Tab-separated table of C-alpha atoms in Angstrom:
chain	number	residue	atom	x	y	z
H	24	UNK	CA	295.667	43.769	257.161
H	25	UNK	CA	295.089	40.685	255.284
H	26	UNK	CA	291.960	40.510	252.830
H	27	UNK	CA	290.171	37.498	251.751
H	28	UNK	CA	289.091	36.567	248.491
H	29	UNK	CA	287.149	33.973	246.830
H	30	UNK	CA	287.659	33.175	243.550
H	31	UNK	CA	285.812	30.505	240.828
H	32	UNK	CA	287.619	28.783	238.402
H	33	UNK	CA	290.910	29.099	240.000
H	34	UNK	CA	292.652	26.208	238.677
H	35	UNK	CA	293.534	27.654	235.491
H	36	UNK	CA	294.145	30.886	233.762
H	37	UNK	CA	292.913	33.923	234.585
H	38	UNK	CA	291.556	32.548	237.843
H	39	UNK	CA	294.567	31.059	239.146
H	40	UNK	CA	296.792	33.926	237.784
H	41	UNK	CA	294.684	36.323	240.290
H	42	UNK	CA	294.592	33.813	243.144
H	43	UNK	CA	298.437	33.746	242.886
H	44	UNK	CA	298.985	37.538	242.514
H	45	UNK	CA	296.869	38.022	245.682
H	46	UNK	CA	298.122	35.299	247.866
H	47	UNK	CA	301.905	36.410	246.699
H	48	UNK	CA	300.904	39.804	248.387
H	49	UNK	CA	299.801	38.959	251.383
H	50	UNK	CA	296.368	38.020	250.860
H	51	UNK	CA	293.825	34.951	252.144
H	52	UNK	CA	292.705	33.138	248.942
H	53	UNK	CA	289.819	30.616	248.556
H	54	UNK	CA	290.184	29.463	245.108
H	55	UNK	CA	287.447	26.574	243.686
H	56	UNK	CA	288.303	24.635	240.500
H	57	UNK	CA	287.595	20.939	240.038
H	58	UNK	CA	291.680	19.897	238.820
H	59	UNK	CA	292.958	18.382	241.903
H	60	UNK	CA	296.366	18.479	240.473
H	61	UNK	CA	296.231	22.122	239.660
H	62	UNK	CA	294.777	22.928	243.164
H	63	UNK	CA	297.650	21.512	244.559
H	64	UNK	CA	300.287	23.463	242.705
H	65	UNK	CA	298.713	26.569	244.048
H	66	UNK	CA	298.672	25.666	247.375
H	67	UNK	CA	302.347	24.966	247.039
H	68	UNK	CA	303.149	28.027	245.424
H	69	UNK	CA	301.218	29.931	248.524
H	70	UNK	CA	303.674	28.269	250.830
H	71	UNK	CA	306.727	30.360	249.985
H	72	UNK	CA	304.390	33.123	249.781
H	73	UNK	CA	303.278	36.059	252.668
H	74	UNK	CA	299.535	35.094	251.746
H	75	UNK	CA	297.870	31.883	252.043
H	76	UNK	CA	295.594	29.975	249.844
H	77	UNK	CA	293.173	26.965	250.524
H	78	UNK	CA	292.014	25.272	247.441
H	79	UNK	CA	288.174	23.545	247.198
H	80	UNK	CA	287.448	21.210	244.712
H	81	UNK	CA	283.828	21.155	243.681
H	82	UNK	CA	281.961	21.263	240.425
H	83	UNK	CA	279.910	24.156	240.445
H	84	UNK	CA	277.879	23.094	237.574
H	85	UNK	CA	275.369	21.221	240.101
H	86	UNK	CA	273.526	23.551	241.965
H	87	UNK	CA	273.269	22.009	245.298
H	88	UNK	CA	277.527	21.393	244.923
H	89	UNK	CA	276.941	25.803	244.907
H	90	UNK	CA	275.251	26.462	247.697
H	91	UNK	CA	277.212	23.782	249.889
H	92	UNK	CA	280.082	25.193	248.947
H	93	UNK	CA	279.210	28.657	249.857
H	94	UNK	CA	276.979	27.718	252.970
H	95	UNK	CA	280.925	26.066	253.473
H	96	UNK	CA	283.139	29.128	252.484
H	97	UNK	CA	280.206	31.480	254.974
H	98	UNK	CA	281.102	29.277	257.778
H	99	UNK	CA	284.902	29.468	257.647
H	100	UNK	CA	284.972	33.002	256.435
H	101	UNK	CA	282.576	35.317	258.027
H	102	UNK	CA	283.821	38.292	255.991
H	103	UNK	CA	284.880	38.478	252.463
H	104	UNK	CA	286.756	41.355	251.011
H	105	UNK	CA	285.664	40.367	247.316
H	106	UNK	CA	284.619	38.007	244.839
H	107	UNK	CA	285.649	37.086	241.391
H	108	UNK	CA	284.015	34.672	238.991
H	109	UNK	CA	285.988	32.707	236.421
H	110	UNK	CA	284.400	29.546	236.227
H	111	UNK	CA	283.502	28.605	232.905
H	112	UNK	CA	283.673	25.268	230.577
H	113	UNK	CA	283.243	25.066	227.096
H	114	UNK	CA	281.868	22.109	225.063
H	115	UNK	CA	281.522	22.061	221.562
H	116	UNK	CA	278.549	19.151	222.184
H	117	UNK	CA	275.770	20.151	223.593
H	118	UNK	CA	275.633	18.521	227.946
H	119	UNK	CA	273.022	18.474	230.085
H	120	UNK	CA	273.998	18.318	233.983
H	121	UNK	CA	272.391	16.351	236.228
H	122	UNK	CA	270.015	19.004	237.305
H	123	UNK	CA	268.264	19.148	233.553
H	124	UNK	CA	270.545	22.554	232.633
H	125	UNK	CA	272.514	22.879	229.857
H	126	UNK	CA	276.220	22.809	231.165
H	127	UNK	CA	277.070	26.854	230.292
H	128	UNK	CA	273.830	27.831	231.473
H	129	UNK	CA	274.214	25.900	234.794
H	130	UNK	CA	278.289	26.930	235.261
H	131	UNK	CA	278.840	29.991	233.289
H	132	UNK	CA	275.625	31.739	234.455
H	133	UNK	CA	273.802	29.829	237.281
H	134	UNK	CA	276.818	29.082	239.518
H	135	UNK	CA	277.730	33.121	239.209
H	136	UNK	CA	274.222	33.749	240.400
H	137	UNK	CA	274.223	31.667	243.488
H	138	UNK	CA	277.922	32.889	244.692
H	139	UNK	CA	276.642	36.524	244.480
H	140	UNK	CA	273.967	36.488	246.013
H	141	UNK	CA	275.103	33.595	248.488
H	142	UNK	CA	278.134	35.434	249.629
H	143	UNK	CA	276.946	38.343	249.706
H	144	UNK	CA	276.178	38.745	253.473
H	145	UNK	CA	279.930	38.051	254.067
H	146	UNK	CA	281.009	40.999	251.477
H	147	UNK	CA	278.534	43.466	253.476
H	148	UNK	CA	280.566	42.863	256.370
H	149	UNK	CA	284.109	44.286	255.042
H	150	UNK	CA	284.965	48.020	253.569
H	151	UNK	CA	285.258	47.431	250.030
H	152	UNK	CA	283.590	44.876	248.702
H	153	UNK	CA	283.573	44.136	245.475
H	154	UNK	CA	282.129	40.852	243.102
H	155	UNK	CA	284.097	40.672	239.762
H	156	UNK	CA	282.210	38.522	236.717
H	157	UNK	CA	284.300	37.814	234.271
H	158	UNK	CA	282.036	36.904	231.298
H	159	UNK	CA	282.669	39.479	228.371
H	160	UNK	CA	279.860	42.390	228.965
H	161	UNK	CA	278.885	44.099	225.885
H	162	UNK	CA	278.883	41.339	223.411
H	163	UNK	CA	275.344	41.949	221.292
H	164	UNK	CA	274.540	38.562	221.015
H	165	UNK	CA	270.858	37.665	221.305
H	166	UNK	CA	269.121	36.606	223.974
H	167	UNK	CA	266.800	33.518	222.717
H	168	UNK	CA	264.356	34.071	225.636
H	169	UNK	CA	262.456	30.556	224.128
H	170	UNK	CA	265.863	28.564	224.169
H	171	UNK	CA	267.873	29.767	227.186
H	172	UNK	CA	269.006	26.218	227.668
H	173	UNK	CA	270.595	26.010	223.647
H	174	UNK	CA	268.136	23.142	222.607
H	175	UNK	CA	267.626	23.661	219.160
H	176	UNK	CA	271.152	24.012	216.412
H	177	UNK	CA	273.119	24.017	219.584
H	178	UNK	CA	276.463	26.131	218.643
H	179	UNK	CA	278.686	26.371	221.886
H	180	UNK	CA	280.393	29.218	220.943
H	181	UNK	CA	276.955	31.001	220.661
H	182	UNK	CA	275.400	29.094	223.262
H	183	UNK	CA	279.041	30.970	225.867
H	184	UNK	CA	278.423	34.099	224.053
H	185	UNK	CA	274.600	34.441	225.153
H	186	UNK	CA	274.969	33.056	228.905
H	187	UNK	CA	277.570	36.100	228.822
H	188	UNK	CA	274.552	38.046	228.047
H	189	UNK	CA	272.852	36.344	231.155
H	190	UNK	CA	275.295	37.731	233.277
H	191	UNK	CA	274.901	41.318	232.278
H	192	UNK	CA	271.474	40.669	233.197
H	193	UNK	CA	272.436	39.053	236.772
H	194	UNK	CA	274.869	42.398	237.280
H	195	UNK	CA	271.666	44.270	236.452
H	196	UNK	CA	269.448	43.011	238.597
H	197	UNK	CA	272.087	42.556	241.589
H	198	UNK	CA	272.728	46.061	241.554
H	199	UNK	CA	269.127	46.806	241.586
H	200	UNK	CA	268.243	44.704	244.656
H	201	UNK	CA	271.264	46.194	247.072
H	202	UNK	CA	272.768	48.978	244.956
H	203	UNK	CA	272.043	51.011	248.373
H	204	UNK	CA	274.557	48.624	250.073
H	205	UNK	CA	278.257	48.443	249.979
H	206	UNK	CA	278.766	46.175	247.107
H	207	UNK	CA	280.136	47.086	244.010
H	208	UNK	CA	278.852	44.572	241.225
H	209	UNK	CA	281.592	44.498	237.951
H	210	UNK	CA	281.490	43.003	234.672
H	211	UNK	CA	284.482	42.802	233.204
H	212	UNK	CA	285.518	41.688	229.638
H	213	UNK	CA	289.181	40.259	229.443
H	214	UNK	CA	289.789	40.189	225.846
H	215	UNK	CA	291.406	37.696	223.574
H	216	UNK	CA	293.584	35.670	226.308
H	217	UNK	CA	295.181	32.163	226.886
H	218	UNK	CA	294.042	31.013	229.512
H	219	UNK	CA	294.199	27.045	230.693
H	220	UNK	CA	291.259	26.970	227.921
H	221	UNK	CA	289.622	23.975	229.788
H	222	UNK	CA	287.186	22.485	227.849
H	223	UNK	CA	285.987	19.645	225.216
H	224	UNK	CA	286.913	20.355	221.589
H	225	UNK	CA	286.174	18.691	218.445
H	226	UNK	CA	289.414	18.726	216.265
H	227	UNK	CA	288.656	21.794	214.330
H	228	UNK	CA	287.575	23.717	217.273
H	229	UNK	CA	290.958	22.616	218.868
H	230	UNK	CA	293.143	23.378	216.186
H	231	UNK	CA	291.673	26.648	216.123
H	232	UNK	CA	292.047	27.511	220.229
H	233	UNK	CA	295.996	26.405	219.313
H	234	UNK	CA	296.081	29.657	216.957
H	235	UNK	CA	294.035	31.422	219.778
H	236	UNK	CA	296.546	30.402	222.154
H	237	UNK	CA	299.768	31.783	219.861
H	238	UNK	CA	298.204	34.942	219.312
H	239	UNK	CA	296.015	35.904	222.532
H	240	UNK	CA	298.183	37.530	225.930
H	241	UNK	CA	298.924	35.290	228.428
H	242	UNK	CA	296.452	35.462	231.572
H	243	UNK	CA	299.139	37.364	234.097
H	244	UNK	CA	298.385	40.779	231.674
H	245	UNK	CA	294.823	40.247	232.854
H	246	UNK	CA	295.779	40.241	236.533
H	247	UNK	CA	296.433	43.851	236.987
H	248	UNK	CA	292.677	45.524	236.006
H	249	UNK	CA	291.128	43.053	237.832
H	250	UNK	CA	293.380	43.902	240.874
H	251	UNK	CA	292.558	47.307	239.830
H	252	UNK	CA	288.867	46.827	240.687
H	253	UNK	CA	289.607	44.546	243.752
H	254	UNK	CA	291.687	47.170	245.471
H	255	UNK	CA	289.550	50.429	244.611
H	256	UNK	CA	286.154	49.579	243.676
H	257	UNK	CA	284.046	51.506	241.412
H	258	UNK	CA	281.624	53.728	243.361
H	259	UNK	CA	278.339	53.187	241.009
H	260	UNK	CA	276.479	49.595	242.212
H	261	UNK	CA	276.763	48.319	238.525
H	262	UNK	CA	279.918	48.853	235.957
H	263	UNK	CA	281.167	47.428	233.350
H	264	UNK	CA	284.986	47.006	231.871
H	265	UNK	CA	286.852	45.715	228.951
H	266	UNK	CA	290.259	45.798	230.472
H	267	UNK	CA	290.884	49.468	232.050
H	268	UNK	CA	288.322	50.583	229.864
H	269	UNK	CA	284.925	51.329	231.347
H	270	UNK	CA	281.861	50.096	228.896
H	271	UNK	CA	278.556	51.732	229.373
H	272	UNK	CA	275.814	50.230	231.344
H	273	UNK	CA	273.050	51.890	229.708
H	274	UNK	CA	272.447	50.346	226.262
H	275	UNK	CA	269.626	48.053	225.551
H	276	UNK	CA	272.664	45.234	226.430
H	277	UNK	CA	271.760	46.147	230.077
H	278	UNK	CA	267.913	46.242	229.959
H	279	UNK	CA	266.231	46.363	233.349
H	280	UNK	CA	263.158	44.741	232.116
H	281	UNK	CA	265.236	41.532	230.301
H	282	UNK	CA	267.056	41.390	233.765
H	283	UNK	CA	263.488	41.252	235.332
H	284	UNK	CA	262.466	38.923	233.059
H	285	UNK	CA	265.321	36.690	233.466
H	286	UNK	CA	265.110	36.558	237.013
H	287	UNK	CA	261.719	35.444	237.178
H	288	UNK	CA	262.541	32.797	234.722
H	289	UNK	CA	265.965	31.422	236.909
H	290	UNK	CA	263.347	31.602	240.117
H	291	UNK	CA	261.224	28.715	238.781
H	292	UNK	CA	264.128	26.743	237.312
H	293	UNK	CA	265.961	27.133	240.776
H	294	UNK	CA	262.318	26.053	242.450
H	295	UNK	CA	261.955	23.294	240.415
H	296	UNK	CA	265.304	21.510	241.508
H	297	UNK	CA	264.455	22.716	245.088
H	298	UNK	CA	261.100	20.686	244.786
């Protein structure tokens, strides 16, 4: 039976590594990225494959880009086996999006948001289903509660290292709200890898991804954990993985009433570009 999966950030890396695994076995992909050249590749690759693969271009940084894009992928694909989120940008100056959010708060944390909970009436409908963030869980970096959007001393390696934080919080609450349900909500940590590493670097933060890059494992060593979680779920609502290695949910990192308070705090911002 062939399974469909949706995957963010699929042009490059880790993403695309996945999408290519899956469509190579057989599997329906629907793989967002915003490098038309890249998109295309895959789709070629899928045609000497058993699987298939269609390949959206969007950027998911803009929140109404989100939800047409999943109003879109609901439409076309009534059922979704599972979900995995890869979509992530990094700028060592600070950018804004067009909405008013700073660009890893909008992509790396907002756009994860809106495909879980958007797709997630799709994903109730098949046996399995599973939603895969991966965005590093674990990491004990701060949450500045009165500078979510990285105004002030703006650092973008802090500024992806906290929005991480965000999405241990978005797990949280997720599996709160339909833990009773069939989906399985993951968070799962890759560790040191080179990926496409698509971003905007000054010239000592891109001499520095080259070393990354000659010392990190390439992105296919990635594929088979998150496969892993894809194919057999976990059977708690909420876990939490570096690698094959499962990471405890029950620290402080994972604080029910941070994940409340972020939620009520993403509700206005998402009201206020509604209005």
């Amino acid at each position: 039976m062939t399974r469909t999966y949706v995957i963010t950030g699929a042009s490059d890396g880790i993403g695309a590594a996945v999408a290519r695994e899956l469509f190579s076995r057989g599997d329906h992909v629907v793989a967002l990225g915003t490098n038309p050249e890249k998109g295309a590749a895959l789709v070629r690759a899928a045609e000497r494959a058993p699987g298939s693969v269609e390949y959206i271009q969007a950027d998911l940084s803009l929140v109404a880009n989100n939800r047409r894009v999943v109003d879109s992928i609901l439409n076309d694909h009534p059922a979704i086996d599972g979900l995995v989120l890869c979509a992530r940008f990094f700028r060592t100056y600070r950018r804004v999006t067009a909405d008013g959010f700073e660009d890893n708060f909008a992509l790396f944390y907002l756009s994860r948001l809106l495909f879980s909970y958007g797709l997630r009436p799709a994903l109730e409908k098949t046996d399995k289903p599973v939603i895969v963030n991966v965005a590093g869980p674990g990491h004990d970096t701060p949450v500045a509660w009165n500078d979510l959007q990285s105004e002030r001393g703006y650092d973008g390696v802090h500024a992806m290292f906290m929005t991480g934080r965000l999405d241990d919080l978005l797990g949280v609450t997720f599996a709160e709200r339909y833990g009773d349900g069939p989906v399985r909500y993951v968070l799962f940590h890759p560790g040191t890898t080179s990926t496409g590493f698509v971003g905007e670097f000054d010239p000592p933060t891109a001499a520095y991804i080259e070393q990354q890059k000659a010392l990190a494992k390439p992105a296919t060593a990635v594929v088979p954990p998150i496969v892993r979680l894809l194919d057999n779920p976990p059977k708690q609502p909420l876990t939490a993985f570096n690698m094959y290695s499962e990471l405890s949910t029950r620290s402080s990192l994972f604080s029910a009433k941070d994940a409340e308070r972020l939620t009520k705090i993403t509700d206005e911002l998402l009201e206020r570009v509604d209005g």
